[in-house]
Amino acid sequence: MLALLLNKTKTFVGMNEVMVHGDLIDNVNRALQRPSNFLNQEMDELDEESISKRKQDLKDQVYDCIRTIKDPEKPSTLEDLEVVYEDGIQVKSLGGANSPSVIHVEFNPTVPHCSLATLIGLCMRIKLQRTLLQAIKVDITIKKGAHDTEDEINKQVNDKERVAAAMENPNLREMVENCIRECDD
Amino acid sequence: MKVLYVCPVEMAASGRLDLVDSLTGHRGRVWNVSWNPTGTVFASCGEDKTVRLWTKSSGQRTWMNKTVLTDGHQRTIREVAWSPCGNYLASASFDATTAIWDRKSGEFECNATLEGHENEVKSVCWAKSGNLLATCSRDKSVWVWETSEDDEYECAAVINAHSQDVKKVIWHPHDDILASSSYDNTIKLFREDISDNDWINCGTLASHESTVWGIAFDKTGTRLASCSDDKTVKIWQQYLPGNPEGVVTQSNEPTWKCVCTLSGYHSRVVYDIAWCHQTDLIATACGDDAIRVFKETPSSHKNQPEFELICTVHRAHTQDVNSVAWNPKEAGLLASAGDDSRVNLWQFKEETIIF
């Protein structure tokens, strides 16, 4: 199970062709590979129905990923506690040739002074980062008005440098790993 | 077989960036790239706790990773900086230390470690004079270090001016003036007070609405560019006391005024900004995977400058772009680093629009 989690799939649906640029044609002594994203390029040509289906698929994928995260204090999942809910996930952009995919995740801490809201946000970000099949941009925010210090927490959870540093802190990392570990049903 | 790849460069007003090289070697996120003062070597660093040095052998067109510096840090290396003489490298790490590397033995070796910050060191920079080094940290402080002939590093000042995480420190291109940017949304300037050798906050630049990730001086040092989580780039102009424009100054210190805001161009956080001291072009590294180049318009005015976007490379990296750096000698050569674990090299070319 852990192996599955650690499988940080930054899959680039790659065209492994050698890129030769302008006058650089000679003496390219190693392949300059430039991953490209078929999915996104195709996106520009899709009709509305397929777009909405893809959006729903992505939404489902995101929700499946975060709903099973365990609450740091209680034996329940974020879904059980209604901290996360399907309607809280929005696909802001499916991406195109010129823009990346962006999803927005809203969550609702159980109490407005919940001291673990930052940790919950961190868990969602890390698990999504490891699980999502493509490099998707994720914005995470607390449901408006649901926390006393929501601006502060939103800023912290969306600062990737702070998130990266937090994950190098052994204690914090262990807490996150415990919350996002998949249990065998 | 030669396969041609069409670079996703948008034909903009008057320039393009051609991909020259795409370098692999780092594992995980690459946070920063930095050219040595002569532009012959650049260093990169990141999540894999290594500093890599890249050079181009004479006659070769590709950049090769000649040196990997390991064992200097326990955690992510966030930034790497060259001394003005090019013989020293400083690396700032999430492990709360800054390592100083020198090549007295012929190879770069870590011969000093600067300790003192309480947690992650985010940025490090050497002053032009070569005798001063600055670091900053999530602990909200900016430290100034004095270096001596015998390679001793002494803390000259601990500046507690920011109210939050300090993201970046840079020195003025000529003077011993220090600038820092922060999670507290501001940029602050510092200089040494000659009367008591204390470092004082001689200016606060407030206008950004979120974290200021990057700052860069132009070659004259009278302008500063900043980039932010608020998705904008701002240009600040220095006004000296008694300036003819009548901009109010206080305590005989220069005032820095925001004279231009570039909004609507970046769709996500702007992580880094580089102002070329040869071409005056501004490059930005963005969380929307793009690199953009801005140029001041010919009719631009000092007090109300205008900059236009002259080039966008969408998907310059397959993930966030974290760092951009112009080569200090070779005009238009740009290095970039991204979350996709790559370092890319680009050549900027001016062009007339062909319809």
Coordinates of C-alpha atoms in Angstrom, one line a residue:
Chain A
M1 CA 0.0 0.0 0.0
L2 CA 2.8 2.3 0.9
A3 CA 4.5 1.6 -2.3
L4 CA 1.4 2.8 -4.1
L5 CA 1.6 6.0 -2.2
L6 CA 5.2 6.5 -2.8
N7 CA 4.7 6.0 -6.4
K8 CA 4.8 9.7 -7.1
T9 CA 3.5 9.5 -10.6
K10 CA 4.7 12.5 -12.5
T11 CA 3.8 10.6 -15.6
F12 CA 4.6 12.6 -18.7
V13 CA 2.6 11.1 -21.5
G14 CA 5.9 11.6 -23.3
M15 CA 6.9 11.8 -26.9
N16 CA 10.4 10.6 -26.6
E17 CA 11.6 12.1 -29.8
V18 CA 14.9 13.8 -30.0
M19 CA 14.4 17.5 -30.1
V20 CA 16.8 19.2 -32.5
H21 CA 16.7 22.9 -32.5
G22 CA 17.7 25.2 -35.2
D23 CA 21.5 25.1 -35.7
L24 CA 22.0 22.7 -32.9
I25 CA 21.4 19.8 -35.2
D26 CA 25.0 18.5 -35.2
N27 CA 26.7 17.0 -32.3
V28 CA 23.7 16.5 -30.0
N29 CA 25.5 14.0 -27.8
R30 CA 22.5 13.2 -25.8
A31 CA 18.8 13.1 -26.4
L32 CA 17.2 16.3 -25.5
Q33 CA 13.9 15.0 -24.5
R34 CA 11.0 17.2 -24.0
P35 CA 8.0 15.7 -22.4
S36 CA 4.8 16.9 -23.8
N37 CA 1.3 16.3 -22.7
F38 CA -0.9 14.7 -25.2
L39 CA -3.9 15.0 -23.0
N40 CA -3.6 18.7 -22.8
Q41 CA -3.0 19.1 -26.5
E42 CA -6.0 17.0 -27.3
M43 CA -8.1 19.1 -24.9
D44 CA -8.3 22.0 -27.4
E45 CA -10.2 19.8 -29.8
L46 CA -12.8 18.3 -27.6
D47 CA -16.5 18.9 -27.7
E48 CA -18.4 20.1 -24.6
E49 CA -19.7 16.8 -23.6
S50 CA -16.3 15.1 -23.5
I51 CA -14.9 18.1 -21.6
S52 CA -17.5 17.8 -18.9
K53 CA -16.9 14.1 -18.7
R54 CA -13.2 14.7 -18.3
K55 CA -13.9 17.3 -15.7
Q56 CA -16.1 14.8 -13.8
D57 CA -13.4 12.1 -14.1
L58 CA -10.8 14.4 -12.7
K59 CA -13.1 15.5 -9.9
D60 CA -13.8 11.9 -9.0
Q61 CA -10.1 11.1 -9.0
V62 CA -9.4 14.0 -6.7
Y63 CA -12.2 13.2 -4.4
D64 CA -11.3 9.5 -4.2
C65 CA -7.8 10.6 -3.2
I66 CA -8.7 12.9 -0.4
R67 CA -11.8 11.4 1.1
T68 CA -9.9 8.5 2.8
I69 CA -7.4 10.8 4.5
K70 CA -7.7 10.2 8.3
D71 CA -8.4 13.0 10.7
P72 CA -5.2 13.6 12.7
E73 CA -7.1 13.2 16.0
K74 CA -10.1 11.0 15.4
P75 CA -10.4 7.5 13.9
S76 CA -12.6 8.8 11.1
T77 CA -11.9 9.9 7.6
L78 CA -12.2 13.4 6.3
E79 CA -15.3 12.2 4.3
D80 CA -16.9 10.7 7.5
L81 CA -16.4 14.0 9.3
E82 CA -17.6 16.0 6.2
V83 CA -14.4 18.0 6.2
V84 CA -14.3 17.2 2.5
Y85 CA -17.2 16.8 0.2
E86 CA -17.6 16.3 -3.6
D87 CA -19.0 19.8 -4.1
G88 CA -15.9 21.2 -2.6
I89 CA -13.9 20.2 -5.7
Q90 CA -13.8 22.4 -8.7
V91 CA -11.9 21.8 -11.9
K92 CA -10.9 25.3 -12.8
S93 CA -9.0 24.4 -15.9
L94 CA -8.5 21.2 -17.7
G95 CA -5.4 22.6 -19.3
G96 CA -4.6 23.2 -22.9
A97 CA -1.5 23.6 -25.0
N98 CA -0.8 26.9 -23.3
S99 CA -2.1 26.4 -19.8
P100 CA -1.8 23.8 -17.1
S101 CA -4.7 22.0 -15.4
V102 CA -5.9 23.6 -12.2
I103 CA -8.2 22.2 -9.5
H104 CA -9.5 23.9 -6.4
V105 CA -10.2 22.0 -3.2
E106 CA -12.3 23.5 -0.5
F107 CA -12.5 22.0 2.9
N108 CA -14.5 22.6 6.0
P109 CA -12.8 22.1 9.4
T110 CA -15.0 20.6 12.1
V111 CA -14.6 23.6 14.4
P112 CA -13.7 27.3 13.6
H113 CA -10.7 27.1 15.9
C114 CA -9.5 23.7 14.8
S115 CA -5.8 23.7 15.4
L116 CA -5.2 21.0 12.9
A117 CA -6.6 22.7 9.9
T118 CA -3.1 23.4 8.5
L119 CA -2.1 19.8 8.9
I120 CA -5.3 18.6 7.1
G121 CA -4.5 20.9 4.2
L122 CA -0.9 19.7 4.2
C123 CA -2.2 16.0 4.1
M124 CA -4.5 16.8 1.1
R125 CA -1.7 18.5 -0.8
I126 CA 0.8 15.8 -0.3
K127 CA -1.5 13.0 -1.0
L128 CA -2.7 14.7 -4.2
Q129 CA 0.8 15.4 -5.3
R130 CA 1.7 11.7 -5.0
T131 CA -1.4 10.2 -6.4
L132 CA -2.5 12.4 -9.3
L133 CA -1.4 11.0 -12.7
Q134 CA -0.5 14.3 -14.2
A135 CA 1.2 17.4 -13.0
I136 CA -1.9 19.3 -11.9
K137 CA -1.9 22.6 -10.0
V138 CA -3.9 22.3 -6.8
D139 CA -5.3 25.3 -4.8
I140 CA -6.6 24.4 -1.4
T141 CA -8.7 26.7 0.7
I142 CA -10.9 26.6 3.8
K143 CA -14.6 27.1 3.3
K144 CA -15.2 30.8 3.6
G145 CA -16.1 31.7 7.2
A146 CA -15.3 28.2 8.5
H147 CA -12.2 29.1 10.4
D148 CA -11.0 31.9 12.7
T149 CA -7.6 32.2 10.9
E150 CA -8.6 31.0 7.4
D151 CA -6.5 33.5 5.5
E152 CA -3.4 32.6 7.4
I153 CA -4.0 28.8 6.9
N154 CA -4.8 29.3 3.2
K155 CA -1.6 31.2 2.6
Q156 CA 0.5 28.6 4.4
V157 CA -1.1 25.6 2.7
N158 CA -0.6 27.1 -0.7
D159 CA 3.0 28.1 -0.2
K160 CA 4.9 25.2 -1.8
E161 CA 8.1 26.2 -0.1
R162 CA 6.6 26.0 3.3
V163 CA 4.9 22.7 2.4
A164 CA 8.2 21.3 1.1
A165 CA 10.0 22.4 4.3
A166 CA 7.3 21.0 6.5
M167 CA 7.7 17.6 4.8
E168 CA 11.4 17.6 5.7
N169 CA 10.5 18.0 9.3
P170 CA 10.5 14.4 10.6
N171 CA 7.7 14.9 13.2
L172 CA 5.4 16.7 10.8
R173 CA 6.2 14.2 8.1
E174 CA 5.3 11.3 10.3
M175 CA 2.0 12.9 11.2
V176 CA 1.2 13.4 7.5
E177 CA 2.2 9.9 6.5
N178 CA 0.0 8.5 9.3
C179 CA -3.0 10.4 8.0
I180 CA -2.6 9.6 4.4
R181 CA -1.7 6.0 4.7
E182 CA -4.2 3.8 2.9
C183 CA -5.7 1.2 5.1
D184 CA -6.6 -2.3 3.9
D185 CA -10.3 -2.6 4.0
Chain B
M1 CA 17.0 10.6 -37.9
K2 CA 16.5 14.2 -37.2
V3 CA 13.1 15.0 -35.7
L4 CA 12.1 18.5 -35.5
Y5 CA 10.3 19.7 -32.4
V6 CA 8.3 22.8 -32.6
C7 CA 9.0 24.9 -29.6
P8 CA 5.7 26.2 -28.1
V9 CA 6.7 29.8 -28.3
E10 CA 4.1 32.3 -28.8
M11 CA 4.8 34.8 -31.5
A12 CA 4.7 38.0 -29.5
A13 CA 5.6 41.6 -30.3
S14 CA 9.3 41.3 -30.8
G15 CA 11.2 38.4 -29.4
R16 CA 11.5 34.7 -28.8
L17 CA 13.3 32.3 -26.6
D18 CA 14.8 29.3 -28.2
L19 CA 15.5 26.2 -26.1
V20 CA 19.2 25.6 -26.3
D21 CA 19.6 22.8 -23.9
S22 CA 17.4 20.8 -21.4
L23 CA 19.5 19.3 -18.7
T24 CA 18.7 16.4 -16.5
G25 CA 20.6 15.2 -13.4
H26 CA 18.8 16.5 -10.4
R27 CA 16.3 14.3 -8.7
G28 CA 13.1 16.1 -7.7
R29 CA 12.4 19.8 -7.7
V30 CA 15.2 22.2 -8.8
W31 CA 14.9 25.4 -6.8
N32 CA 17.5 27.7 -8.2
V33 CA 20.1 28.4 -10.9
S34 CA 22.9 30.9 -10.6
W35 CA 25.6 32.0 -13.1
N36 CA 29.2 32.6 -12.0
P37 CA 30.4 36.2 -12.5
T38 CA 32.1 35.5 -15.8
G39 CA 29.1 33.5 -17.2
T40 CA 31.2 30.4 -17.9
V41 CA 29.7 28.1 -15.2
F42 CA 26.3 27.9 -13.5
A43 CA 25.2 26.2 -10.4
S44 CA 21.9 24.6 -9.7
C45 CA 20.4 23.2 -6.5
G46 CA 17.3 21.6 -5.2
E47 CA 15.4 19.0 -3.3
D48 CA 18.1 16.3 -3.8
K49 CA 20.4 18.2 -1.5
T50 CA 23.1 18.6 -4.2
V51 CA 24.7 21.6 -5.9
R52 CA 25.5 20.9 -9.5
L53 CA 28.0 22.9 -11.6
W54 CA 27.5 23.0 -15.3
T55 CA 30.1 24.1 -17.9
K56 CA 30.5 24.1 -21.6
S57 CA 33.8 22.7 -23.0
S58 CA 35.4 24.9 -25.6
G59 CA 34.0 24.1 -29.0
Q60 CA 31.0 22.3 -27.5
R61 CA 27.5 23.5 -27.7
T62 CA 26.0 21.6 -24.9
W63 CA 26.3 22.1 -21.2
M64 CA 27.7 19.3 -19.1
N65 CA 27.4 18.6 -15.4
K66 CA 31.1 18.5 -14.4
T67 CA 30.7 18.6 -10.6
V68 CA 28.2 17.5 -8.0
L69 CA 28.6 18.9 -4.6
T70 CA 27.1 16.6 -2.0
D71 CA 27.3 16.2 1.8
G72 CA 27.0 19.9 2.5
H73 CA 23.4 19.8 3.7
Q74 CA 20.9 17.6 5.4
R75 CA 17.9 19.0 3.7
T76 CA 16.8 20.8 0.5
I77 CA 19.2 23.3 -0.9
R78 CA 17.1 26.4 -1.7
E79 CA 19.5 28.8 -3.2
V80 CA 23.1 29.0 -4.4
A81 CA 25.1 32.2 -4.8
W82 CA 28.6 33.0 -6.3
S83 CA 31.1 35.4 -4.7
P84 CA 32.0 38.4 -7.0
C85 CA 35.5 36.8 -7.5
G86 CA 33.9 33.5 -8.6
N87 CA 36.0 31.5 -6.2
Y88 CA 33.4 30.9 -3.5
L89 CA 29.9 29.5 -3.6
A90 CA 27.3 29.8 -0.8
S91 CA 24.4 27.4 -0.5
A92 CA 21.3 28.1 1.6
S93 CA 19.4 25.1 3.0
F94 CA 16.2 24.1 4.7
D95 CA 18.6 22.5 7.3
A96 CA 19.0 26.1 8.8
T97 CA 22.6 26.4 7.6
T98 CA 24.5 28.2 4.8
A99 CA 27.5 26.3 3.4
I100 CA 30.5 28.1 2.0
W101 CA 32.4 26.3 -0.7
D102 CA 35.8 27.3 -2.1
R103 CA 38.1 25.8 -4.6
K104 CA 41.5 26.4 -3.0
S105 CA 42.2 22.7 -3.4
G106 CA 41.3 22.9 -7.1
E107 CA 37.9 21.5 -6.5
F108 CA 35.0 23.1 -4.7
E109 CA 34.9 22.0 -1.1
C110 CA 32.8 23.0 1.8
N111 CA 35.1 24.8 4.2
A112 CA 32.7 26.8 6.4
T113 CA 29.2 26.4 7.6
L114 CA 27.2 29.5 8.8
E115 CA 24.9 28.6 11.6
G116 CA 22.5 30.8 13.5
H117 CA 19.2 30.8 11.8
E118 CA 16.5 29.0 13.7
N119 CA 15.1 27.2 10.7
E120 CA 15.1 27.1 6.8
V121 CA 17.5 29.5 5.2
K122 CA 15.7 30.6 2.0
S123 CA 18.2 32.8 0.3
V124 CA 21.8 33.9 0.2
C125 CA 23.7 36.7 -1.6
W126 CA 27.1 38.2 -1.8
A127 CA 27.6 41.9 -1.9
K128 CA 29.5 43.4 -4.9
S129 CA 32.4 44.4 -2.5
G130 CA 32.8 40.7 -1.7
N131 CA 33.2 41.3 2.0
L132 CA 29.6 40.9 3.0
L133 CA 27.1 38.1 2.7
A134 CA 23.4 38.2 3.5
T135 CA 21.1 35.3 4.4
C136 CA 17.4 35.2 5.3
S137 CA 15.1 32.6 6.9
R138 CA 11.6 31.6 7.8
D139 CA 12.7 32.7 11.3
K140 CA 11.8 36.2 10.0
S141 CA 15.4 37.5 10.3
V142 CA 18.0 38.7 7.8
W143 CA 21.6 38.2 8.8
V144 CA 24.6 40.1 7.5
W145 CA 27.9 38.2 7.6
E146 CA 31.3 39.8 7.3
T147 CA 34.1 37.8 5.6
S148 CA 37.7 38.3 6.3
E149 CA 40.9 37.5 4.4
D150 CA 41.4 34.3 6.2
D151 CA 37.9 33.0 5.4
E152 CA 36.4 33.7 8.8
Y153 CA 32.7 34.6 8.7
E154 CA 31.4 36.7 11.4
C155 CA 27.8 37.8 12.0
A156 CA 27.7 41.6 11.6
A157 CA 24.0 42.0 12.1
V158 CA 20.7 40.2 12.8
I159 CA 17.9 42.3 11.4
N160 CA 14.5 41.6 12.6
A161 CA 12.4 43.9 10.4
H162 CA 10.0 41.6 8.7
S163 CA 7.0 40.2 10.5
Q164 CA 7.1 36.9 8.6
D165 CA 9.2 34.4 6.6
V166 CA 11.8 36.2 4.6
K167 CA 12.0 34.7 1.1
K168 CA 14.8 36.5 -0.7
V169 CA 17.8 38.7 -0.1
I170 CA 19.7 40.6 -2.8
W171 CA 22.4 43.2 -2.8
H172 CA 22.4 46.5 -4.7
P173 CA 24.6 46.2 -7.9
H174 CA 27.2 48.7 -6.7
D175 CA 26.6 49.7 -3.1
D176 CA 26.3 47.9 0.2
I177 CA 22.6 48.2 0.3
L178 CA 20.6 45.1 1.0
A179 CA 17.0 44.3 -0.2
S180 CA 14.8 41.6 1.2
S181 CA 11.3 40.3 0.3
S182 CA 8.9 38.5 2.5
Y183 CA 5.8 36.5 3.2
D184 CA 4.6 39.6 4.9
N185 CA 4.0 41.1 1.4
T186 CA 6.7 43.8 1.7
I187 CA 10.2 44.5 0.5
K188 CA 12.7 46.1 2.8
L189 CA 15.9 47.9 2.2
F190 CA 18.8 48.0 4.7
R191 CA 22.1 49.8 5.0
E192 CA 24.8 50.2 7.6
D193 CA 24.6 53.2 9.8
I194 CA 28.2 54.4 9.8
S195 CA 27.8 56.2 13.2
D196 CA 27.2 53.0 15.1
N197 CA 27.9 50.1 12.6
D198 CA 24.3 49.0 13.0
W199 CA 22.2 47.8 10.1
I200 CA 19.1 49.9 9.7
N201 CA 15.9 49.5 7.7
C202 CA 16.0 52.5 5.3
G203 CA 12.9 51.7 3.3
T204 CA 9.8 49.6 3.2
L205 CA 8.2 48.9 -0.2
A206 CA 4.6 48.0 0.3
S207 CA 2.1 47.4 -2.5
H208 CA 2.0 43.7 -3.2
E209 CA -1.0 41.9 -1.9
S210 CA 0.7 38.6 -1.1
T211 CA 4.1 37.0 -0.6
V212 CA 6.9 38.7 -2.5
W213 CA 9.0 35.8 -3.9
G214 CA 11.6 37.5 -5.9
I215 CA 13.3 40.9 -6.4
A216 CA 15.9 42.1 -8.8
F217 CA 17.8 45.4 -9.3
D218 CA 18.4 46.9 -12.7
K219 CA 22.0 47.6 -13.7
T220 CA 21.9 51.2 -12.4
G221 CA 20.5 50.1 -9.0
T222 CA 17.9 52.9 -9.2
R223 CA 15.1 50.5 -10.1
L224 CA 13.9 47.3 -8.5
A225 CA 11.5 44.7 -9.9
S226 CA 9.5 42.4 -7.7
C227 CA 7.3 39.4 -8.3
S228 CA 4.6 38.0 -6.1
D229 CA 2.1 35.4 -5.1
D230 CA -0.4 38.1 -6.1
K231 CA 0.5 37.2 -9.8
T232 CA 1.9 40.7 -10.5
V233 CA 5.3 42.2 -11.2
K234 CA 6.0 45.6 -9.9
I235 CA 8.7 48.1 -10.9
W236 CA 10.0 50.5 -8.1
Q237 CA 11.8 53.7 -8.8
Q238 CA 14.3 55.3 -6.4
Y239 CA 13.8 59.0 -5.6
L240 CA 16.7 60.7 -3.8
P241 CA 16.1 63.5 -1.2
G242 CA 15.4 66.8 -3.0
N243 CA 14.4 65.0 -6.2
P244 CA 13.0 67.3 -9.0
E245 CA 9.8 65.3 -9.2
G246 CA 8.9 66.4 -5.7
V247 CA 8.5 62.8 -4.3
V248 CA 8.5 63.1 -0.6
T249 CA 11.5 61.6 1.2
Q250 CA 12.0 61.0 4.9
S251 CA 15.0 61.3 7.2
N252 CA 17.2 62.0 4.3
E253 CA 16.7 58.5 2.9
P254 CA 15.7 57.8 -0.7
T255 CA 12.0 56.9 -1.3
W256 CA 11.2 53.9 -3.5
K257 CA 7.9 54.3 -5.3
C258 CA 6.0 51.7 -7.3
V259 CA 5.8 53.2 -10.7
C260 CA 4.4 50.3 -12.7
T261 CA 2.4 47.1 -12.0
L262 CA 2.3 44.4 -14.6
S263 CA -0.9 42.4 -13.9
G264 CA -3.0 40.1 -16.1
Y265 CA 0.0 38.4 -17.6
H266 CA 0.8 35.7 -15.1
S267 CA -2.0 33.2 -14.3
R268 CA -0.3 31.8 -11.1
V269 CA 2.3 32.8 -8.5
V270 CA 5.5 34.4 -9.9
Y271 CA 8.4 32.7 -8.2
D272 CA 11.4 34.5 -9.6
I273 CA 12.4 37.6 -11.6
A274 CA 15.7 38.4 -13.4
W275 CA 16.6 41.8 -14.7
C276 CA 19.4 41.5 -17.4
H277 CA 22.2 44.0 -16.8
Q278 CA 23.2 43.8 -20.5
T279 CA 19.9 43.9 -22.4
D280 CA 17.6 45.4 -19.7
L281 CA 15.1 42.6 -20.4
I282 CA 13.1 41.3 -17.5
A283 CA 12.4 37.5 -17.3
T284 CA 9.9 35.9 -14.9
A285 CA 9.5 32.3 -13.7
C286 CA 5.9 31.4 -13.1
G287 CA 3.8 28.7 -11.4
D288 CA 1.9 28.4 -14.7
D289 CA 4.9 26.6 -16.2
A290 CA 5.7 29.6 -18.4
I291 CA 8.7 31.9 -18.8
R292 CA 7.9 35.5 -19.8
V293 CA 10.1 38.3 -21.0
F294 CA 9.2 42.0 -20.6
K295 CA 10.8 45.0 -22.2
E296 CA 10.5 48.7 -21.5
T297 CA 8.9 50.5 -24.3
P298 CA 10.9 53.1 -26.2
S299 CA 8.5 55.8 -25.2
S300 CA 8.6 54.8 -21.6
H301 CA 9.0 57.5 -19.0
K302 CA 11.1 57.4 -15.8
N303 CA 8.2 58.2 -13.5
Q304 CA 5.6 56.3 -15.4
P305 CA 7.4 53.5 -17.2
E306 CA 5.7 51.1 -19.6
F307 CA 6.8 47.5 -20.1
E308 CA 5.5 45.2 -22.7
L309 CA 5.4 41.5 -22.8
I310 CA 7.5 40.5 -25.7
C311 CA 7.8 36.8 -25.3
T312 CA 6.0 34.0 -23.6
V313 CA 7.2 30.4 -23.5
H314 CA 4.2 28.3 -22.3
R315 CA 5.3 25.0 -20.8
A316 CA 8.9 26.1 -20.6
H317 CA 8.9 23.4 -18.0
T318 CA 6.3 20.7 -17.5
Q319 CA 5.7 22.0 -14.0
D320 CA 6.3 25.2 -12.0
V321 CA 9.2 27.3 -13.1
N322 CA 11.1 28.3 -9.9
S323 CA 14.1 30.3 -11.1
V324 CA 15.4 32.3 -14.0
A325 CA 18.9 33.8 -14.4
W326 CA 20.4 35.8 -17.3
N327 CA 24.0 35.0 -18.2
P328 CA 26.0 38.1 -17.0
K329 CA 28.2 38.2 -20.1
E330 CA 26.4 36.4 -23.0
A331 CA 23.5 38.6 -23.9
G332 CA 20.2 36.8 -24.0
L333 CA 21.3 33.5 -22.6
L334 CA 18.8 32.5 -19.9
A335 CA 18.9 29.5 -17.5
S336 CA 15.7 28.3 -15.8
A337 CA 14.9 25.6 -13.2
G338 CA 11.7 23.9 -12.5
D339 CA 9.7 21.4 -10.4
D340 CA 10.2 19.0 -13.4
S341 CA 13.7 18.4 -12.1
R342 CA 15.2 20.0 -15.2
V343 CA 17.4 23.0 -15.9
N344 CA 16.7 24.5 -19.3
L345 CA 18.8 27.0 -21.3
W346 CA 17.3 29.5 -23.6
Q347 CA 18.6 32.0 -26.1
F348 CA 16.6 35.2 -26.5
K349 CA 16.3 36.7 -30.0
E350 CA 14.8 40.0 -31.0
E351 CA 12.7 39.6 -34.1
T352 CA 10.6 41.6 -36.4
I353 CA 7.1 40.3 -36.6
I354 CA 6.4 38.3 -39.7
F355 CA 2.7 37.9 -40.5

